[in-house]
C-alpha atoms as one frame of an Amber mdcrd trajectory, in Angstrom:
protein
 142.901 120.798 105.355 139.709 122.759 104.889 137.843 119.483 104.313 139.207
 118.136 107.643 138.134 121.275 109.511 134.726 121.085 107.922 134.400 117.433
 108.856 135.454 118.273 112.431 132.856 121.021 112.744 130.188 118.661 111.455
 130.994 115.715 113.581 132.253 117.331 116.794 128.758 118.296 118.033 127.513
 114.797 117.260 130.368 113.161 119.142 129.984 115.550 122.102 126.243 114.941
 122.145 126.644 111.162 122.070 129.280 111.253 124.855 127.120 113.594 126.918
 124.121 111.339 126.459 126.047 108.204 127.394 127.520 109.972 130.450 124.064
 111.111 131.459 122.641 107.609 131.104 125.506 106.152 133.104 124.851 108.669
 135.900 121.158 107.744 136.103 120.044 105.490 138.952 120.368 101.766 138.251
 117.746  99.830 140.223 118.459  96.463 141.750 116.248  93.882 140.053 113.121
  92.813 141.924 113.311  95.245 144.877 110.472  97.831 144.902 111.301 101.461
 144.140 109.510 104.579 142.910 109.456 104.384 139.186 109.750 108.135 138.678
 112.889 108.245 140.804 114.700 105.921 138.375 114.075 108.457 135.600 115.641
 111.390 137.493 119.349 112.132 137.718 118.912 112.953 141.420 116.744 109.907
 142.069 114.874 110.124 145.372 116.939 113.119 146.595 114.327 115.774 145.692
 111.675 113.884 147.677 114.011 113.549 150.646 114.853 117.280 150.624 111.151
 118.165 150.440 110.449 115.786 153.359 113.283 117.307 155.418 111.929 120.806
 154.734 108.476 119.813 155.981 109.383 117.639 158.960 112.988 118.517 159.993
 113.588 114.777 159.859 115.730 112.638 157.577 115.897 108.938 158.398 112.118
 108.497 159.008 111.772 109.276 155.250 113.251 105.825 154.624 110.602 104.063
 156.686 107.856 106.153 155.044 109.192 105.050 151.669 108.458 101.414 152.627
 104.971 102.362 153.802 104.297 104.255 150.563 105.351 101.255 148.441 103.671
  98.790 150.851 106.811  96.669 151.125 109.134  95.749 154.016 112.082  96.052
 151.646 112.640  98.887 149.153 115.500 100.704 147.478 116.335 104.424 147.434
 118.487 106.473 145.066 119.881 109.175 147.360 123.434 109.891 146.255 123.587
 110.777 142.569 126.175 110.098 139.920 127.162 106.458 139.725 126.309 105.655
 143.369 124.626 102.404 144.188 121.042 102.244 145.568 120.433 101.936 149.297
 118.205  99.063 150.491 115.739  99.862 153.263 114.340  97.124 155.550 111.463
  97.716 157.996 111.099  94.352 159.666 112.447  93.769 163.192 112.801  89.998
 162.832 114.854  90.360 159.679 116.953  93.138 161.276 117.588  90.939 164.330
 118.674  88.082 162.074 121.057  90.266 160.112 122.558  91.910 163.184 123.073
  88.711 165.204 123.339  85.719 162.857 124.440  87.004 159.468 127.540  88.888
 160.566 129.723  87.353 157.836 127.342  88.553 155.149 126.832  92.049 156.591
 129.418  94.368 158.158 129.645  97.904 159.410 128.049 100.280 156.943 130.073
 102.878 155.090 127.628 105.822 155.442 128.514 106.109 159.136 131.801 104.266
 158.955 133.615 106.710 156.594 133.045 109.838 158.787 134.525 107.986 161.775
 137.521 106.943 159.689 138.050 110.577 158.817 137.608 111.953 162.342 139.282
 109.087 164.265 141.113 106.975 161.701 142.919 104.792 164.253 139.772 103.882
 166.242 137.980 100.647 165.448 134.407 101.948 165.200 134.695 103.141 161.607
 136.386 100.040 160.296 135.190  96.622 159.167 135.224  93.692 161.556 138.837
  92.795 161.068 142.222  93.051 162.794 142.197  96.785 163.594 138.687  96.591
 165.077 139.614  93.563 167.184 142.790  95.326 168.409 140.761  98.368 169.455
 138.235  96.164 171.297 141.096  94.537 173.216 142.430  97.945 174.155 139.024
  99.281 175.307 137.781  96.078 176.952 138.255  97.165 180.598 136.238 100.389
 180.137 132.952  98.507 180.125 133.901  96.051 182.888 131.831  95.876 186.108
 134.849  97.125 188.025 135.213 100.232 185.811 131.509 101.021 185.974 131.444
 100.568 189.765 134.731 102.263 190.746 135.198 104.883 188.012 131.922 105.710
 186.252 129.524 105.442 189.141 131.079 108.146 191.438 131.354 110.639 188.563
 127.766 109.958 187.423 126.466 110.271 190.990 128.276 113.554 191.477 127.026
 114.885 188.186 123.388 114.048 189.017 123.718 115.725 192.396 125.035 118.856
 190.720 122.029 118.892 188.392 119.702 118.549 191.419 121.414 121.534 193.055
 120.978 123.558 189.847 117.349 122.642 189.465 116.585 123.421 193.086 117.940
 126.913 192.491 115.962 127.285 189.281 112.770 125.915 190.849 113.019 128.539
 193.571 112.883 131.194 190.867 110.461 129.526 188.474 107.921 128.539 191.194
 106.271 125.909 189.044 106.582 127.800 185.778 108.259 126.007 182.836 111.843
 126.551 181.735 114.028 125.029 179.029 116.013 122.040 180.379 117.696 120.918
 177.179 121.013 122.620 177.837 120.973 121.538 181.515 120.620 117.877 180.473
 123.335 118.270 177.857 125.689 119.828 180.367 125.188 117.184 183.038 125.731
 114.369 180.559 128.783 116.104 179.090 130.193 116.746 182.566 129.759 113.045
 183.378 131.401 111.629 180.253 134.282 114.104 180.584 134.851 113.089 184.155
 134.659 109.390 183.296 136.994 109.870 180.332 139.644 112.095 181.918 138.979
 112.176 185.630 138.665 115.975 185.590 135.649 118.254 186.114 134.397 119.972
 183.013 132.338 122.344 185.169 129.350 122.872 182.830 126.733 122.639 185.622
 128.915 124.693 187.999 129.056 127.445 185.353 125.251 127.401 185.130 125.015
 127.702 188.913 127.330 130.641 188.848 125.260 132.267 186.104 122.173 132.105
 188.329 123.661 134.891 190.421 122.326 137.163 187.676 118.518 137.696 187.553
 116.462 135.748 185.017 116.279 137.161 181.519 112.527 136.638 181.645 110.435
 135.645 184.686 106.705 136.381 184.347 104.259 135.818 187.158 101.901 133.945
 184.834 101.676 130.249 185.641 102.508 128.818 182.227 104.819 131.465 180.853
 108.390 130.315 180.294 111.184 131.493 182.601 114.381 132.255 180.736 117.573
 132.004 182.723 120.921 133.660 181.817 123.358 131.603 179.749 126.601 130.357
 181.229 130.047 130.786 179.701 132.251 127.728 179.169 135.930 127.174 178.763
 137.003 127.552 175.121 138.670 124.126 175.002 135.384 122.387 175.751 133.644
 124.356 173.015 136.419 123.288 170.648 135.971 119.660 171.577 132.228 119.979
 171.099 132.795 121.511 167.670 134.938 118.539 166.575 132.498 116.024 168.079
 129.667 117.568 166.024 131.617 117.601 162.769 130.376 114.227 161.404 127.116
 115.986 160.764 128.860 117.609 157.798 129.358 114.236 156.154 125.851 113.050
 156.833 124.224 116.137 155.321 126.520 116.593 152.312 126.182 114.790 148.979
 129.982 114.401 149.097 129.819 112.616 152.468 133.142 111.921 154.180 135.097
 113.767 151.476 133.401 116.993 152.596 134.180 116.259 156.250 137.851 115.592
 155.469 138.064 118.878 153.584 136.300 120.779 156.384 138.530 119.419 159.183
 141.617 120.455 157.240 140.627 123.742 155.655 137.742 125.331 157.616 139.572
 127.728 160.014 137.167 127.190 162.921 137.344 123.408 162.651 141.078 123.301
 161.993 141.861 125.298 165.148 139.356 123.248 167.165 141.046 119.996 166.044
 144.451 121.436 167.059 143.263 122.383 170.559 141.401 119.057 170.946 144.601
 117.210 170.138 146.611 119.277 172.622 144.022 118.663 175.356 143.990 114.859
 174.874 147.794 114.799 174.820 147.851 116.747 178.079 145.353 114.387 179.696
 147.342 111.310 178.586 150.653 112.858 179.831 149.101 113.442 183.209 147.626
 109.964 183.358 151.003 108.448 182.367 152.799 110.458 185.039 150.321 109.263
 187.668 150.631 105.682 186.478 154.442 105.786 186.991 154.369 107.156 190.507
 155.880 104.707 193.015 152.731 104.886 195.154 150.323 104.268 192.239 148.006
 101.234 192.473 144.953  99.851 190.673 142.676 101.492 193.233 143.988 104.890
 192.136 142.591 104.524 188.582 139.860 107.175 188.202 139.333 107.634 184.469
 139.143 105.862 181.135 142.454 107.487 180.154 144.145 105.758 183.078 142.443
 102.488 182.271 143.630 102.683 178.681 147.208 103.303 179.743 147.106 100.359
 182.126 145.667  98.205 179.358 148.302  99.389 176.832 151.067  98.527 179.298
 149.616  95.018 179.743 149.119  94.440 176.041 152.561  95.719 175.043 154.198
  93.600 177.725 152.369  90.541 176.532 153.364  91.064 172.888 156.942  92.141
 173.721 156.700  95.610 172.091 157.483  99.028 173.489 154.648 100.690 175.438
 153.209 103.707 173.643 150.780 105.355 176.040 149.901 108.100 173.595 149.720
 106.059 170.377 147.340 107.181 167.653 144.973 104.350 168.571 144.922 105.326
 172.253 144.196 108.966 171.382 141.486 108.142 168.833 139.791 105.537 171.078
 139.740 107.988 173.972 138.190 110.666 171.834 135.646 108.200 170.455 134.829
 107.214 174.055 133.978 110.872 174.573 131.987 111.061 171.337 129.812 108.080
 172.334 128.450 109.912 175.357 128.415 113.405 173.933 125.396 113.296 171.652
 123.479 110.023 171.931 123.293 110.056 175.736 121.962 113.633 176.143 119.479
 113.084 173.320 118.009 109.970 174.915 117.828 111.624 178.329 115.990 114.625
 176.852 113.359 112.309 175.334 113.122 110.527 178.681 112.149 113.655 180.562
 109.626 114.502 177.872 108.041 111.043 178.258 107.776 111.565 182.051 106.231
 114.991 181.786 103.717 113.839 179.188 102.900 110.449 180.845 102.094 111.395
 184.407 100.826 107.867 185.171 104.215 106.398 184.208 105.995 108.957 186.354
 103.816 108.189 189.350 104.406 104.447 188.977 108.156 104.966 188.633 108.446
 107.232 191.649 106.397 104.773 193.663 108.671 101.888 192.572 111.762 103.882
 193.573 110.272 104.738 196.979 109.331 101.129 197.711 112.723  99.787 196.592
 115.176 102.362 197.899 113.635 103.967 200.963 115.864 101.945 203.325 118.918
 103.100 201.434 118.447 106.710 202.547 119.065 106.427 206.295 122.297 108.467
 206.243 121.746 110.507 203.061 118.565 112.056 201.667 119.468 110.521 198.287
 119.935 106.817 197.472 123.511 105.562 197.558 125.449 104.302 194.566 125.322
 100.694 195.747 121.577 100.880 196.308 120.893 102.362 192.864 122.829  99.779
 190.971 122.421  96.648 193.146 118.719  96.877 193.912 116.406  95.188 191.391
 113.729  97.677 190.329 111.827  96.064 187.419 109.749  99.112 186.584 112.822
 101.325 186.401 114.459  98.846 183.995 111.252  98.707 181.962 111.090 102.521
 181.788 114.702 102.815 180.628 114.172 100.125 177.954 111.011 101.746 176.641
 112.672 105.145 176.682 115.615 103.928 174.511 113.153 102.094 172.204 110.982
 105.124 171.500 113.523 107.939 171.730 114.803 106.865 168.266 118.102 108.508
 169.088 119.498 106.194 166.435 116.752 105.561 163.918 118.535 102.853 162.006
 121.450 100.438 161.980 123.616 100.622 158.881 125.237  97.596 157.330 126.927
  96.790 154.039 126.756  93.500 152.175 130.133  91.731 152.068 128.919  89.191
 149.532 125.829  88.545 147.413 122.929  87.839 149.823 119.223  87.110 149.844
 116.876  89.067 152.121 113.088  88.505 152.207 113.292  86.646 148.923 115.271
  89.417 147.135 118.804  89.220 145.828 121.172  91.973 147.032 124.660  92.200
 145.443 127.882  92.713 147.362 128.718  96.290 148.341 125.170  97.588 148.898
 124.343  99.812 151.897 121.457  98.326 153.921 119.422 100.397 156.412 117.712
  98.427 159.154 115.048 100.724 160.490 114.332 101.291 164.195 111.171 103.196
 163.377 108.140 102.371 161.228 106.471  99.045 160.563 107.236  96.285 163.143
 108.977  98.840 165.417 106.469 101.647 166.012 103.625 100.551 163.690 101.994
  97.254 162.765 104.355  94.997 160.785 103.998  93.920 157.208 102.603  90.436
 156.710 105.607  88.426 155.542 105.280  84.728 154.722 107.809  82.507 156.528
 108.825  81.169 153.122 110.355  84.606 152.355 112.616  84.501 155.387 116.096
  83.040 155.381 116.540  79.407 156.435 113.175  78.001 155.405 114.039  74.738
 157.182 115.864  76.309 160.114 113.627  76.361 163.184 115.772  79.059 164.813
 114.917  81.573 162.053 111.266  80.606 161.805 110.351  81.515 165.382 110.275
  84.956 166.893 113.400  85.853 168.882 111.238  87.616 171.523 109.291  86.269
 174.444 106.470  88.812 174.376 103.447  89.185 172.101 102.780  92.918 171.772
  99.615  94.332 170.308 100.658  95.625 166.875  98.638  98.804 167.095 100.271
  99.725 170.426 103.853  99.613 169.158 104.056 103.411 168.941 102.692 103.926
 172.496 104.945 104.596 175.470 104.213 101.607 177.722 107.002 100.448 180.088
 104.715  97.624 181.181 105.362  95.841 177.874 108.844  94.885 179.268 107.442
  93.252 182.453 106.279  89.660 182.879 104.610  88.042 185.826 106.620  85.423
 187.713 105.239  82.355 189.482 105.081  84.154 192.854 102.937  86.950 191.404
 105.690  89.598 191.272 106.773  91.286 188.084 110.162  90.817 186.493 111.946
  92.849 183.848 112.225  90.921 180.535 114.732  92.481 178.147 113.740  89.910
 175.523 110.050  90.879 175.498 110.283  92.570 172.138 112.483  94.366 169.601
 114.720  97.215 170.652 117.650  97.788 168.336 118.448 101.322 169.513 121.961
 100.201 170.532 122.299  97.779 167.638 122.946  94.134 168.302 125.580  91.473
 167.694 129.354  92.029 167.614 128.965  95.512 166.091 126.389  96.640 168.582
 127.052  99.795 170.642 130.181  99.205 172.716 129.157 101.837 175.288 125.688
 100.516 176.029 126.546  99.435 179.610 128.004 102.854 180.464 125.075 104.664
 178.842 122.483 102.689 180.776 124.470 102.988 184.002 124.646 106.801 183.590
 120.986 107.189 182.736 119.899 104.943 185.616 121.772 107.080 188.132 120.413
 110.311 186.687 116.768 109.343 186.562 116.758 107.772 190.049 118.294 110.782
 191.721 116.267 113.442 189.864 112.959 111.630 190.344 113.809 111.029 193.991
 113.927 114.782 194.441 111.431 116.248 191.943 108.032 115.733 190.385 107.731
 116.739 186.751 104.457 118.607 186.466 102.294 118.521 183.319 103.204 121.045
 180.615 100.834 123.204 178.589 100.146 121.671 175.156 102.292 124.172 173.252
 105.339 123.149 175.337 104.579 119.431 175.295 105.309 118.926 171.606 107.148
 115.782 170.526 108.197 117.291 167.224 111.782 116.191 166.438 114.743 117.577
 164.542 117.420 115.346 163.015 120.965 116.534 163.596 123.609 113.927 164.450
 120.847 112.276 166.402 117.040 112.394 166.454 116.446 115.150 168.988 113.330
 116.768 170.467 112.786 120.244 168.999 111.886 121.702 172.405 112.541 120.491
 175.973 110.709 122.206 178.812 109.934 121.076 182.333 107.923 122.272 185.326
 109.551 121.132 188.488 108.135 120.652 191.970 110.437 119.676 194.808 108.827
 116.589 196.270 111.478 114.292 197.831 110.618 110.665 198.202 112.773 110.269
 201.316
């Protein structure tokens, strides 16, 4: 017995040491053969994570680190080791032609990525956005189809968007009267008007964010100096608790994106964090109430298609049609209907306001672009203001204004609201001459070489389909100067027609801010429709004056989206009509 104990005490440390060593080696990053990576990262248990954390601390950015990694290694394709302990590497691609090919032509080889897919499956498990391109996703698209139709945009979205923009103009006129040309922070104003609009489109009810701000102006400014460039600070408005709760839930995916435990952390937080748990409960109650009211309206004897005033009502009408066609019982408040409606709200809650905030920064900083845009609006819409000082809905959306379209396209390209498109390999694939196994997360960058900086020189022989003429030619009609890719130039989206006029060309160059292909952003039409209305009406009424350099910073901060760190404006009432 003593001998056995002695043997155990001798060999136990050895066994434990060997097991620990083997476990440590198994947890170390395992590079994919042939794809460039930082050699030191493969020798660290945390891989590239320390470098990423250091980069985030210095820049407040996250995703741009991936593009900088390609620049550092001088390669359009690299691999990163971000999530430790047996996780697979991420592959980063900074080439717009390859990204376009993957997003549009290689959809059977690449599907919705898991990094962004899993948080959606936790927050809205019955919505299609977080799932692979299969039956559930197709079912959700059938349910949501009408919410991006021309009829929905014209009859439902347009009036709500027009009303929201008018409310913002009213608020800014009141603030301009106090500020008298001095700067003030417009970030929360732009967030509120976009949130008001998407709430109204989703539910047909007023959220009242801008109205609350107008009411708050009855109090004097917190700070209103007489100095020309000193910031005016206005009192904050109070909002209904239910809208704060919904905003809390909508922002929760940030937990997954910033945690090493990803969606597991988000699932735990939604269930056990008291603030989030109560917010989810009130969010669910609110959506149920909105659906109950929409269902009651739908069943009124006098109800007709012309009475439909929200996405909730459209979804119910669509569910009735689909259930009748398939012979099943109508469930107007099914888990899918609830989750898709909440996801509809999510789509316009963060990305839309972020893009609009960048847009106003571009206009303040690029006075020449603003002057050209206001001149284009005046020339195109002046006749549409005979009965109203502001252009009508029909005029805004039916009149061709090439420079406006070019501005909006360039704004979405350079706002970098979404800095990448995530995909996952569904089979072994080859990209730029490199083998990538099944199940690897691939990040297609919207920033960096070929997007905002000169591209890498890639031989055609490295591209897929060496003998396929479709993959050997550029998918774009323009030929942009490589060193100008990071410059804000709406003109790059215009081409001269035979009669000498300029036309908007959406195929002039790469812009993957909304993704592309079947998994591209479902809400793109609504987003562009909303932003078009807002910019036309605001620029019709105001000039954005230049800002002092300390308030004109384009420094970003990465939250759920890539947002400007500061957002100031100096307004001057200068109607075009």
